[in-house]
Coordinates of C-alpha atoms and ligand atoms in Angstrom, one line a residue:
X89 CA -18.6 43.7 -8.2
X90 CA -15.8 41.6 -9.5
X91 CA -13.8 41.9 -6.6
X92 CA -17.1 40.1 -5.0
X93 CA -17.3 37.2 -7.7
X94 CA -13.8 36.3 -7.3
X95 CA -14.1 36.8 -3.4
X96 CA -16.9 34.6 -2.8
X97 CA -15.6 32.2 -5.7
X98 CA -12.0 31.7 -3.6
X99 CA -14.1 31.6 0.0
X100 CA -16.1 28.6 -2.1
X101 CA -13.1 26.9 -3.1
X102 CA -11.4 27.1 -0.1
X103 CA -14.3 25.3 1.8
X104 CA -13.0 22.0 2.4
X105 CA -16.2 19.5 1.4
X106 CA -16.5 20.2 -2.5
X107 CA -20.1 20.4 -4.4
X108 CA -18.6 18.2 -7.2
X109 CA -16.9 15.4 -5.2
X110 CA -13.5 14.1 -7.5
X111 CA -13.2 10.8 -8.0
X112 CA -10.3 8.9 -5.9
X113 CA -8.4 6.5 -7.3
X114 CA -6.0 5.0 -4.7
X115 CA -3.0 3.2 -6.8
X116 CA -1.3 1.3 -3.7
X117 CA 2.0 -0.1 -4.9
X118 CA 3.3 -3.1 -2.6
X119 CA 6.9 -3.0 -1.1
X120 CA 8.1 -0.4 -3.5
X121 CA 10.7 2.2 -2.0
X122 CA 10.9 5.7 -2.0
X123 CA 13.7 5.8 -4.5
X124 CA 12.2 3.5 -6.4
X125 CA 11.0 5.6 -8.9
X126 CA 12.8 8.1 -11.1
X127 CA 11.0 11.5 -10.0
X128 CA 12.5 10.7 -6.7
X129 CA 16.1 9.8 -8.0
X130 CA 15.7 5.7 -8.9
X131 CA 18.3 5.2 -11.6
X132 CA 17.8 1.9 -12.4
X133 CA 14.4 2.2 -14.3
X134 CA 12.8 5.0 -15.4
X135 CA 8.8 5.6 -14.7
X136 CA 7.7 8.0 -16.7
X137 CA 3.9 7.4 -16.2
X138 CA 4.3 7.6 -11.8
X139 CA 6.4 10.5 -12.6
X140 CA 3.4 11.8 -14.5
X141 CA 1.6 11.8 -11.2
X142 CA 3.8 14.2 -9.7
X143 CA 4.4 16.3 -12.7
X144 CA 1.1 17.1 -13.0
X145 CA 0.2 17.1 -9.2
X146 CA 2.1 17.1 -5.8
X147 CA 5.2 15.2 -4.4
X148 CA 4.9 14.3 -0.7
X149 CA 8.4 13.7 0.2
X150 CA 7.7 13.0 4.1
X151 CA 4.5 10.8 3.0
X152 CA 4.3 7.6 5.0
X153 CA 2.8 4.0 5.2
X154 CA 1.3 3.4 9.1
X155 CA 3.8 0.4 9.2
X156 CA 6.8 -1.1 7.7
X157 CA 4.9 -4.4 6.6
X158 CA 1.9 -4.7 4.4
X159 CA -1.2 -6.2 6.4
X160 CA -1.1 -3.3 9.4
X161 CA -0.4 -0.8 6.5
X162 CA -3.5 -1.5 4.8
X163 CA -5.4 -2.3 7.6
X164 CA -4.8 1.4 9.2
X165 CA -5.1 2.8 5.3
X166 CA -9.0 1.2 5.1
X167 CA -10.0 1.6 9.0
X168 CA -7.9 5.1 10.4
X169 CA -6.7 3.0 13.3
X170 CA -3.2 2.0 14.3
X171 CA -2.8 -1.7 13.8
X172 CA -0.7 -2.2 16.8
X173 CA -4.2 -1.4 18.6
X174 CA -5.7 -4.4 17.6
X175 CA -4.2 -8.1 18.3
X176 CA -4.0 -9.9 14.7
X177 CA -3.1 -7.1 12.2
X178 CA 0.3 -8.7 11.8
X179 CA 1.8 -10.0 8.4
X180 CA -1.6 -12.0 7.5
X181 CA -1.7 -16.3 6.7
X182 CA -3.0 -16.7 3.6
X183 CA -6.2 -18.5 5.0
X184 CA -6.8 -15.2 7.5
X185 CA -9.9 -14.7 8.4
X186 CA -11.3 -11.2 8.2
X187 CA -9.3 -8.7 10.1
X188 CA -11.5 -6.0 9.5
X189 CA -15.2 -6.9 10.3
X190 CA -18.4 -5.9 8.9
X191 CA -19.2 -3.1 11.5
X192 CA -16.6 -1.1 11.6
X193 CA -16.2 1.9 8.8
X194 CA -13.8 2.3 6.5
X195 CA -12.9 4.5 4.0
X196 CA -15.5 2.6 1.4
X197 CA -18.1 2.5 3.6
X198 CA -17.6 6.1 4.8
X199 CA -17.5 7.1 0.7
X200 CA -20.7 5.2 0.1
X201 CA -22.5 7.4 2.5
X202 CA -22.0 10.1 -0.4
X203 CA -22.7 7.8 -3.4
X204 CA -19.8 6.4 -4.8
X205 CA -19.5 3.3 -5.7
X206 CA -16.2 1.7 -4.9
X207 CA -13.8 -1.4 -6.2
X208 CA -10.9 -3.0 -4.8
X209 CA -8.6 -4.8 -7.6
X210 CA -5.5 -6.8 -6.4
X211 CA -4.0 -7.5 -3.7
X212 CA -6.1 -7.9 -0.4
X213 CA -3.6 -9.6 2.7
X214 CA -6.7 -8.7 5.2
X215 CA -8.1 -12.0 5.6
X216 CA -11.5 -13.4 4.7
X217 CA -14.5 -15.1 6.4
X218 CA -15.1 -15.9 9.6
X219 CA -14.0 -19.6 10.0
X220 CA -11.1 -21.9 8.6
X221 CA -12.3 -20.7 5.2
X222 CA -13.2 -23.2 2.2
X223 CA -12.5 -21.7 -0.8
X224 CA -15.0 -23.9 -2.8
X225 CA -17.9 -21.7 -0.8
X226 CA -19.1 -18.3 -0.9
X227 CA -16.6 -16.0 0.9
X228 CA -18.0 -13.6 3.5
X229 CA -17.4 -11.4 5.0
X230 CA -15.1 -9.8 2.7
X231 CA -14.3 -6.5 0.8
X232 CA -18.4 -6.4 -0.5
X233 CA -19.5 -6.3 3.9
X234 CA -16.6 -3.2 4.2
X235 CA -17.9 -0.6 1.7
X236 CA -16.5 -2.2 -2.0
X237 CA -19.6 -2.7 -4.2
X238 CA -17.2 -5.3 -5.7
X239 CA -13.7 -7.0 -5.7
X240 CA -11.3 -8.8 -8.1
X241 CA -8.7 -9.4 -5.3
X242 CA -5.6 -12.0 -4.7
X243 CA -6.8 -12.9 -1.2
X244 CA -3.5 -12.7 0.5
X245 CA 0.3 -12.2 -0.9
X246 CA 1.1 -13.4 -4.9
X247 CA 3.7 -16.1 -2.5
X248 CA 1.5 -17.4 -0.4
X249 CA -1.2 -20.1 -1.5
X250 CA -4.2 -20.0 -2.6
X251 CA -2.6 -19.2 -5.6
X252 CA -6.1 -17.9 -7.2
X253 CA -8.2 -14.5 -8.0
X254 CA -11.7 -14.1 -5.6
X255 CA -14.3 -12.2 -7.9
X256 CA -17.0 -10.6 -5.1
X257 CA -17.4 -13.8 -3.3
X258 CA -16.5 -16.9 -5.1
X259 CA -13.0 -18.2 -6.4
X260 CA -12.8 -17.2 -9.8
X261 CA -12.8 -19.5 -12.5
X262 CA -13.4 -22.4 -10.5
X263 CA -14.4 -25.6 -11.6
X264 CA -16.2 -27.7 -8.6
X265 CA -15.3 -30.9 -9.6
X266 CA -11.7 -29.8 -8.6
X267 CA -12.0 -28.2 -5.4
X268 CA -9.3 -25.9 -3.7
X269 CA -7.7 -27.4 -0.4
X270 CA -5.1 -25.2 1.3
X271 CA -2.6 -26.2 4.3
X272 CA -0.4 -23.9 6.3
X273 CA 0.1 -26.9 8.5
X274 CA 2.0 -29.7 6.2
X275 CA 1.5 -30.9 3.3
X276 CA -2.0 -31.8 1.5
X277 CA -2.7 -33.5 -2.0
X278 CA 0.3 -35.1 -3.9
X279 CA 1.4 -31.7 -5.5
X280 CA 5.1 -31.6 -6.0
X281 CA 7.1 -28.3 -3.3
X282 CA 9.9 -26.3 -4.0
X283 CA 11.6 -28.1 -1.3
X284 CA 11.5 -31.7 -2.7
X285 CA 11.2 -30.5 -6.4
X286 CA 13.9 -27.7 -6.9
X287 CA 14.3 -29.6 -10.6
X288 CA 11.1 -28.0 -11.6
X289 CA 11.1 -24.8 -10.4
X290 CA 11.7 -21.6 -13.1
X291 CA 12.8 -19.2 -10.1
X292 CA 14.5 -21.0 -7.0
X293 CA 13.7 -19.7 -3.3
X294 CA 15.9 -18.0 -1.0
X295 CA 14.0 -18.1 2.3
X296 CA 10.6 -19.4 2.8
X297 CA 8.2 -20.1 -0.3
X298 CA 9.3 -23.7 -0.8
X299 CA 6.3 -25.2 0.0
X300 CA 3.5 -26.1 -2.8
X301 CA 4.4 -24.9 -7.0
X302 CA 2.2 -23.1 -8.7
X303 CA 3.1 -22.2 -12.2
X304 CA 6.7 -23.2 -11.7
X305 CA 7.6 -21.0 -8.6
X306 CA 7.1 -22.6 -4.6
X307 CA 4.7 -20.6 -2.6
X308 CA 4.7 -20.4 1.2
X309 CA 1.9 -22.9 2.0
X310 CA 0.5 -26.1 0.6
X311 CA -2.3 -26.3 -1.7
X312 CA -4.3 -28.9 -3.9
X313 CA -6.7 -28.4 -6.5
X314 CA -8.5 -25.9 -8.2
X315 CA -6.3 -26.1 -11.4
X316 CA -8.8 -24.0 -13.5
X317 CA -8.9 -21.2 -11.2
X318 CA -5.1 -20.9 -10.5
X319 CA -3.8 -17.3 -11.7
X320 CA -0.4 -16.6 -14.1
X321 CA 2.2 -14.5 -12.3
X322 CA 3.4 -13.2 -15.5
X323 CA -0.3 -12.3 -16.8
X324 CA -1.3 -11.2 -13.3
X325 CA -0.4 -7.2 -13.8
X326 CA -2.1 -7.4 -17.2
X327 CA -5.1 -9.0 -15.9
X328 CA -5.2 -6.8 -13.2
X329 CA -4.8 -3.3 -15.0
X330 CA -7.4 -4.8 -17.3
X331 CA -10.2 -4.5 -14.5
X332 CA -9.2 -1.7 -13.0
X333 CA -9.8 0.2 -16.4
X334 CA -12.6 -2.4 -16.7
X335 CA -14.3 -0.7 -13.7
X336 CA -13.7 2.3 -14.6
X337 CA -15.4 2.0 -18.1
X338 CA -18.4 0.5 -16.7
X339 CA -18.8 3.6 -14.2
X340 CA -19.1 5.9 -17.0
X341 CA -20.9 3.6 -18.7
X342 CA -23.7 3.1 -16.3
X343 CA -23.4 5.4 -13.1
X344 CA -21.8 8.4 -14.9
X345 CA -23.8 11.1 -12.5
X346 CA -22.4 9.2 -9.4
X347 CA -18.1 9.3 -7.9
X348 CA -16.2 6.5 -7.8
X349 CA -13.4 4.7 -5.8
X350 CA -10.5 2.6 -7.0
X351 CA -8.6 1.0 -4.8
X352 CA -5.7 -0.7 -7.5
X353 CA -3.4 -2.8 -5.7
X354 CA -0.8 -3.8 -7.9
X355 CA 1.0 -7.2 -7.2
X356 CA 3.9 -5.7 -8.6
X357 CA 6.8 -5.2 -7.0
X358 CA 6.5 -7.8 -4.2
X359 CA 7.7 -11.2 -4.4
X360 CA 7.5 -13.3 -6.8
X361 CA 8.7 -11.2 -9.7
X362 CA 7.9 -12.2 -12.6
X363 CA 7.3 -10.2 -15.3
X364 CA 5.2 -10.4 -18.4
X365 CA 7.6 -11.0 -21.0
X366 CA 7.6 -8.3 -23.1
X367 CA 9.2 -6.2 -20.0
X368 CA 11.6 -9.2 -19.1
X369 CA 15.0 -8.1 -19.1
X370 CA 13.6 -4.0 -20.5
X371 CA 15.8 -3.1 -17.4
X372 CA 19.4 -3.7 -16.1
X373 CA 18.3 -4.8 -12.9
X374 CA 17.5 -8.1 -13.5
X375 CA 13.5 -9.1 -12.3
X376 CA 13.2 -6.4 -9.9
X377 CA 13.6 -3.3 -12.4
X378 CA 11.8 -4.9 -14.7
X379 CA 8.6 -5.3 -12.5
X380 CA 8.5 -2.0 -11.3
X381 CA 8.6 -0.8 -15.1
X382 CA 5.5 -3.3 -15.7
X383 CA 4.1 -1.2 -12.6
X384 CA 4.4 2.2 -14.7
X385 CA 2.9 0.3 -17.5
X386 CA -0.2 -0.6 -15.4
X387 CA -0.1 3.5 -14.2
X388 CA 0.2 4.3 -17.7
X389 CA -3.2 2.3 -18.3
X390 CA -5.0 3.5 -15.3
X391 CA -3.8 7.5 -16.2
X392 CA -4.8 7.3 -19.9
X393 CA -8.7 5.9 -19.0
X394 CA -9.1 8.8 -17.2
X395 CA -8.0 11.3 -20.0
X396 CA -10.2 9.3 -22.4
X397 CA -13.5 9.8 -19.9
X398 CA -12.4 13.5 -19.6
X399 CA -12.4 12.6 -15.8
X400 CA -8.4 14.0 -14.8
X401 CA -9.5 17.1 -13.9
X402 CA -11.6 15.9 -10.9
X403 CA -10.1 12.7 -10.1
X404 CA -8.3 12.7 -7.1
X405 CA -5.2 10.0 -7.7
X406 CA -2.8 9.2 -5.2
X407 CA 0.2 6.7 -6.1
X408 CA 1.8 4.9 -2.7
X409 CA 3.4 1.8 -0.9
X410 CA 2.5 -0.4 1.5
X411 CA 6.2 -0.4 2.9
X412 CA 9.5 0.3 2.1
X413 CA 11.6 -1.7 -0.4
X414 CA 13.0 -4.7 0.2
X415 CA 16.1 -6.8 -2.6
X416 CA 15.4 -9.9 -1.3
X417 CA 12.5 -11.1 -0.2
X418 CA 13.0 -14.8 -0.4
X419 CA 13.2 -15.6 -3.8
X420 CA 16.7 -16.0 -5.9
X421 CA 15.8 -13.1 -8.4
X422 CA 19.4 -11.3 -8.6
X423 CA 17.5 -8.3 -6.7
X424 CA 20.7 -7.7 -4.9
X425 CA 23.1 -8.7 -7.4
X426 CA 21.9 -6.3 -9.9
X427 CA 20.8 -3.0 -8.3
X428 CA 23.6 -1.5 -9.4
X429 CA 23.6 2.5 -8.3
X430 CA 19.8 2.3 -8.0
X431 CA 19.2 2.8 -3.9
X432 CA 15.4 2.0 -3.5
X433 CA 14.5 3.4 -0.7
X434 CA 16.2 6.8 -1.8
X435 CA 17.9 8.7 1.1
X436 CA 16.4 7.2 4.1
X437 CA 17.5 4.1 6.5
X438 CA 16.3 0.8 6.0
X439 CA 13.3 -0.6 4.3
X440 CA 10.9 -2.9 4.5
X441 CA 10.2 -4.6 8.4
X442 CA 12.9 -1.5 9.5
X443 CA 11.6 0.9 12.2
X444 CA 14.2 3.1 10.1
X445 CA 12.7 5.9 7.8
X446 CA 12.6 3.6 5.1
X447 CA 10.2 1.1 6.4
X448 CA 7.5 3.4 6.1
X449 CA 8.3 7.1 4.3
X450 CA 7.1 6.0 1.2
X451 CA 6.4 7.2 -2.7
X452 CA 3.3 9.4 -2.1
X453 CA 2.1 11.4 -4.8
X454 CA -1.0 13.1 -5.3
X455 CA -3.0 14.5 -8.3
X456 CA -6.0 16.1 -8.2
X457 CA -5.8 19.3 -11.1
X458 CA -8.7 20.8 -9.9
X459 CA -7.4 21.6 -6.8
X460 CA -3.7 21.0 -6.6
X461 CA -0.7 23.0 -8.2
X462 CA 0.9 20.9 -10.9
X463 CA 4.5 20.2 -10.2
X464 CA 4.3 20.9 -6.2
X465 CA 6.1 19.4 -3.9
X466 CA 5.7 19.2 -0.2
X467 CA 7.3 18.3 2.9
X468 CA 4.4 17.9 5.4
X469 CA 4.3 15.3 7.5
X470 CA 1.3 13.1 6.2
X471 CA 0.5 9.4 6.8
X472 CA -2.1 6.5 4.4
X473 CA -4.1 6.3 7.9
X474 CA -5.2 10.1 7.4
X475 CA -6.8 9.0 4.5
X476 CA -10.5 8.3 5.7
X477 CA -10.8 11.2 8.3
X478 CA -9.6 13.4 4.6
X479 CA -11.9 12.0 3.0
X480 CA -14.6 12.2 5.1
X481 CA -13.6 15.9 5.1
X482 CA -13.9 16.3 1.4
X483 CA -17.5 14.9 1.4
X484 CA -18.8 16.6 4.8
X485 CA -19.5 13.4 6.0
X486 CA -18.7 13.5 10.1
X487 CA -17.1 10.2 11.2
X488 CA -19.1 8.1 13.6
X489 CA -18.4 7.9 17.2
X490 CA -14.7 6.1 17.7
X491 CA -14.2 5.5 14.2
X492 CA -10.9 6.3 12.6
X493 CA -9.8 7.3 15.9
X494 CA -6.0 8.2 14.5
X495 CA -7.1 9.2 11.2
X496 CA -6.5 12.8 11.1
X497 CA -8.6 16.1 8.4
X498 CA -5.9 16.6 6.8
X499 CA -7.4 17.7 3.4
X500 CA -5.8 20.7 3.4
X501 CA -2.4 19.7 3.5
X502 CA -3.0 17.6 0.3
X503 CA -4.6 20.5 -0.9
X504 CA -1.4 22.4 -0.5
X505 CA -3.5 25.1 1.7
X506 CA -1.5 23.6 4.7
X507 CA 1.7 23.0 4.3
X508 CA 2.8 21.7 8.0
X509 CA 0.5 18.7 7.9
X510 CA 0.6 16.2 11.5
X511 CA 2.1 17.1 14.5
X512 CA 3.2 13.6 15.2
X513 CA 3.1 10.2 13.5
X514 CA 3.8 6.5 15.2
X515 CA 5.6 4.7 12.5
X516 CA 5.3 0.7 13.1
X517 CA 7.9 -2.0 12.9
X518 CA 9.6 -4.1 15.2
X519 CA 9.7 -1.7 17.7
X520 CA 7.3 1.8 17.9
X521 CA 8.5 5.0 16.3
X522 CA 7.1 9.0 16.9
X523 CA 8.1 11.8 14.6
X524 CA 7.7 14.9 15.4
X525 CA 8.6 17.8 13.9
X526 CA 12.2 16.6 12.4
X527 CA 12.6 14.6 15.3
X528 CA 12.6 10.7 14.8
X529 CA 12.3 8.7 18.6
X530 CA 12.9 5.3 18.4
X531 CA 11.5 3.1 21.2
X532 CA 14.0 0.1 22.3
X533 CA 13.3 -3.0 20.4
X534 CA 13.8 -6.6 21.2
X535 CA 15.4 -9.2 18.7
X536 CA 18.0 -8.4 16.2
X537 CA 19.1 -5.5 14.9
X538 CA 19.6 -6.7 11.4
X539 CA 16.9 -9.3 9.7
X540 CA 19.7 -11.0 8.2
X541 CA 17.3 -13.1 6.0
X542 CA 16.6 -10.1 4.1
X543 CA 19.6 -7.6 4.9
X544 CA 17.9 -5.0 6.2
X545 CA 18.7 -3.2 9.5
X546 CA 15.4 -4.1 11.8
X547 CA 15.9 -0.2 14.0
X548 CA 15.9 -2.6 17.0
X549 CA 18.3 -1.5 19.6
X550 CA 17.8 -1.8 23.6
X551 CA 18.6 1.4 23.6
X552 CA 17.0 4.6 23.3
X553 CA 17.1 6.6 19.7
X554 CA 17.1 10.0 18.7
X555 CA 17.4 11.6 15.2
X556 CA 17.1 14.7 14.1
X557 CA 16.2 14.3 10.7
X558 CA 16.2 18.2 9.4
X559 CA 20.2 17.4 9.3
X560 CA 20.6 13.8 9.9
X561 CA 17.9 12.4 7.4
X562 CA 20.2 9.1 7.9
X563 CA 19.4 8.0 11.3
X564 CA 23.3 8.0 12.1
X565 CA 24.2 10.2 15.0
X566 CA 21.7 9.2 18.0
X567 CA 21.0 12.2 19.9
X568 CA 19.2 10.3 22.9
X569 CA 22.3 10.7 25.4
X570 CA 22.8 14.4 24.7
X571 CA 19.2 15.3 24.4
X572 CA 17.6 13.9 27.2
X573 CA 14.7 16.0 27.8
X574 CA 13.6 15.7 24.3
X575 CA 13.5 12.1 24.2
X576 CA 11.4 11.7 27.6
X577 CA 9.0 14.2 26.3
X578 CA 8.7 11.5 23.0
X579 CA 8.4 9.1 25.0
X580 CA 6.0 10.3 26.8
X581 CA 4.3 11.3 24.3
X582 CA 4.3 7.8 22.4
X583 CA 2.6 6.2 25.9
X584 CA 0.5 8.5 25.7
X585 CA -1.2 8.0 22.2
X586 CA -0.4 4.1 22.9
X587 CA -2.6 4.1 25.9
X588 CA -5.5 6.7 24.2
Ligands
NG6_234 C1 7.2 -12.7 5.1 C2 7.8 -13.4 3.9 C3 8.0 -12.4 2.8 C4 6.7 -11.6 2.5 C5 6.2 -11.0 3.8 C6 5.0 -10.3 3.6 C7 9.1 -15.4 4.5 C8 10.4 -15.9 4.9 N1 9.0 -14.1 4.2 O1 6.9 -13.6 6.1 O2 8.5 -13.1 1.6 O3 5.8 -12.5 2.0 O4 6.1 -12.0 4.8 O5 5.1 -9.2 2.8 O6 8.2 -16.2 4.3 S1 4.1 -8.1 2.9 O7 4.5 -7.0 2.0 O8 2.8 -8.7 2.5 O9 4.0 -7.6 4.3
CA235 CA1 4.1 -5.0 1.2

């Protein structure tokens, strides 16, 4: 008889949509590497709280971003499509307007159908409205049309203007009589830029950003206006840990029978860095280091609300980036100067905008007690686009027709049950990538093979690449010339999916 109980207890567990659906909260980190933190060998800053995640949980240590830029990374995270499908999923303007429209399903619109109720706090970089958008109106479509029940969002990037939070669908904190204008074009208003004003900046640019100041630093693109509304880069991780445990207080406070979904997206560690004071200088590596320990900080907050509504055990939390890491990303914050013996993006090639392994393989650690062995790791090859067609998994809610078309069920592998995870994966940059297996194709790329602006090795080449990663996991030897059937079955392959 017991041998029954526990029988038809395991065949219950192992079905993959759950009676008591966890929680998800997605913590989605921007431009931080894969050695960026100390679980996976950073030694420049230690992150006890993200390391906390995996401890507790599982490391995915071939866990990947869709692309090696933020905007098509996010876009493919929400919708389960590859960006390079769709025209305009590039790096976004800061007056975008919304990339991902009102009819299509996402992973918030796909969680409603089971009852939670969903937020999205930080960063957004998907665009917003339908026309040149006026920021002194309401905002629509945005998050609220795609599945969040609300939003506290920076609309684009923390260097591009407006420089100002959007709370559901107004500006917050905006005071009419002093309406927002914002130019990408030239120059609006009489505000001073970094480019004719370098006396009055508190961080100098590098590359880019030296259009309008805001709060001492040059953004990339002019605004005028809306002084009340305008955010504080060095409050801007506490304001925005502050809702996210906000949120979650209210949803045990008023929808406690219902699940929720937190999509946090940190500012921290892209561009500008600027820390709250008390973690300036708290690492070695100058403005960089210390942003990325105001990042564990924020974790730290996020982790310890859940212990304190009892709700870790069947919360599913999964910490990630929207790209690889990049030292300097136009701004003259001793990034490079000062990393020391601390390689962020750990043992892979590249970073950020590289078609290189580090442009996209990722931090990407999961939690979810309940379910998930404590202190696992696991090498199956998983991507943020699998995201909705797992989740829809987990809540036995079938996908409709041509939604998520490249979003793959892959529940099971972040359950540990499956340890092999996708066959194949295009990784975006420049140029296409496929993995398969430990094989890494490269598809020739136009322009340069180095972005010298930022240092990093782009993966272009006009020729053919082939890595085997399994012993190789630095892209150096190219295989293509001594492996030829291998690489025309990739590349085939890649047309293939390209042309689906
Ligand atoms: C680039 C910016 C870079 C960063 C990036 C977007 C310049 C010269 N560089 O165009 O600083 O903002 O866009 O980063 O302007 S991402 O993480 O949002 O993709
Ligand atoms: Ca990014």
């Amino acid at each position: 008889m017991l041998r029954w109980i526990s029988l038809v207890a395991t065949l219950l567990l192992n079905t993959v949509a759950v009676a008591d659906p966890p929680n998800i909260v997605i913590i989605y980190v921007d431009d931080l590497g894969f050695g960026d933190i100390s679980c996976n060998g950073g030694r420049g800053v230690s992150t006890p709280n993200i390391n906390r995640i995996a401890e507790e949980g599982c490391n995915f240590r071939d866990g990947h971003s869709s692309a090696a830029t933020c905007t098509p990374s996010r876009y493919s995270l929400l919708t389960g499509e590859y960006a390079w499908r769709k025209k305009g999923t590039g790096i976004a303007p800061g007056d975008a307007t919304a990339i991902i429209t009102p009819d299509r399903t996402t992973v918030a619109s796909q969680l409603k159908k089971a009852g939670y109720r969903s937020s999205v706090i930080g960063k957004w970089h998907l665009g917003l409205g339908t026309n040149q958008i006026d920021w002194n109106q309401p905002i629509s479509p945005g998050p609220l049309d795609i599945g969040f029940d609300e939003c506290f969002i920076i609309p684009a990037t923390g260097d591009r203007v407006p420089c100002v939070y959007v709370e559901n669908r107004a500006v917050a904190g905006l005071d009419p009589s002093d309406p927002i204008t914002v130019s990408f074009s030239g120059p609006i208003g009489d505000e001073p830029t970094g480019l004719n004003h370098p006396e009055l900046l508190k961080m100098q640019w590098d590359h880019g950003h030296n259009a309008t100041i805001i709060n001492g630093i040059s953004r990339i693109g002019f605004m005028s206006g809306g002084k009340s509304a305008r955010w504080v880069d060095e409050d801007m991780a506490d304001v925005l840990t502050q809702r996210a445990v906000r949120f979650i207080d209210q949803h045990v406070a008023t929808h406690k029978n219902q699940p929720f979904f937190l999509f946090f997206n940190p500012h921290d560690i892209h561009v500008p860095r600027v820390p709250h004071p008390r973690f300036a200088g708290v690492t070695t590596m100058g403005p960089r280091g210390d942003v990325i320990a105001e990042l564990d900080w924020s974790v730290g907050e996020i982790l310890r609300s859940l212990d304190q509504h009892q709700l870790t055990q069947n919360t599913l939390v999964i910490f990630t980036s929207d790209n690889g890491p990049v030292l300097n990303d136009g701004y003259k914050d001793e990034a490079v100067e000062k990393a020391g013996k601390h390689i962020p993006s750990g043992p892979w090639r590249g970073g950020k905008y590289s078609a290189f392994e580090g442009g996209t393989r990722v931090p990407f650690l999961v939690r979810w007690p309940a379910k998930i062995q404590a202190g696992s790791v696991s090498d199956a090859l998983i991507c943020q686009i699998d995201f909705l067609a797992s989740f829809s998994e987990l809540i036995g809610e079938p996908l409709p027709p041509g939604a998520g078309r490249d979003s793959l069920p892959l529940m099971r592998t972040l359950t540990l049950e499956d340890r092999h995870g996708r066959d194949h994966l295009v990784e975006q940059a420049a140029t296409l990538s496929l993995r398969q297996g430990k094989w890494k194709f490269i598809a020739p790329g136009r322009g340069p093979a180095i972005n010298r602006q930022v240092n990093i090795e782009t993966g272009n080449s006009p020729e053919l690449q082939l890595y085997d990663l399994a012993t190789d996991p630095g892209e150096t030897q190219n295989l293509a010339k001594s492996n030829v059937s291998r690489v025309q079955e990739m590349q085939a392959l890649l047309k293939k999916i390209e042309g689906n």
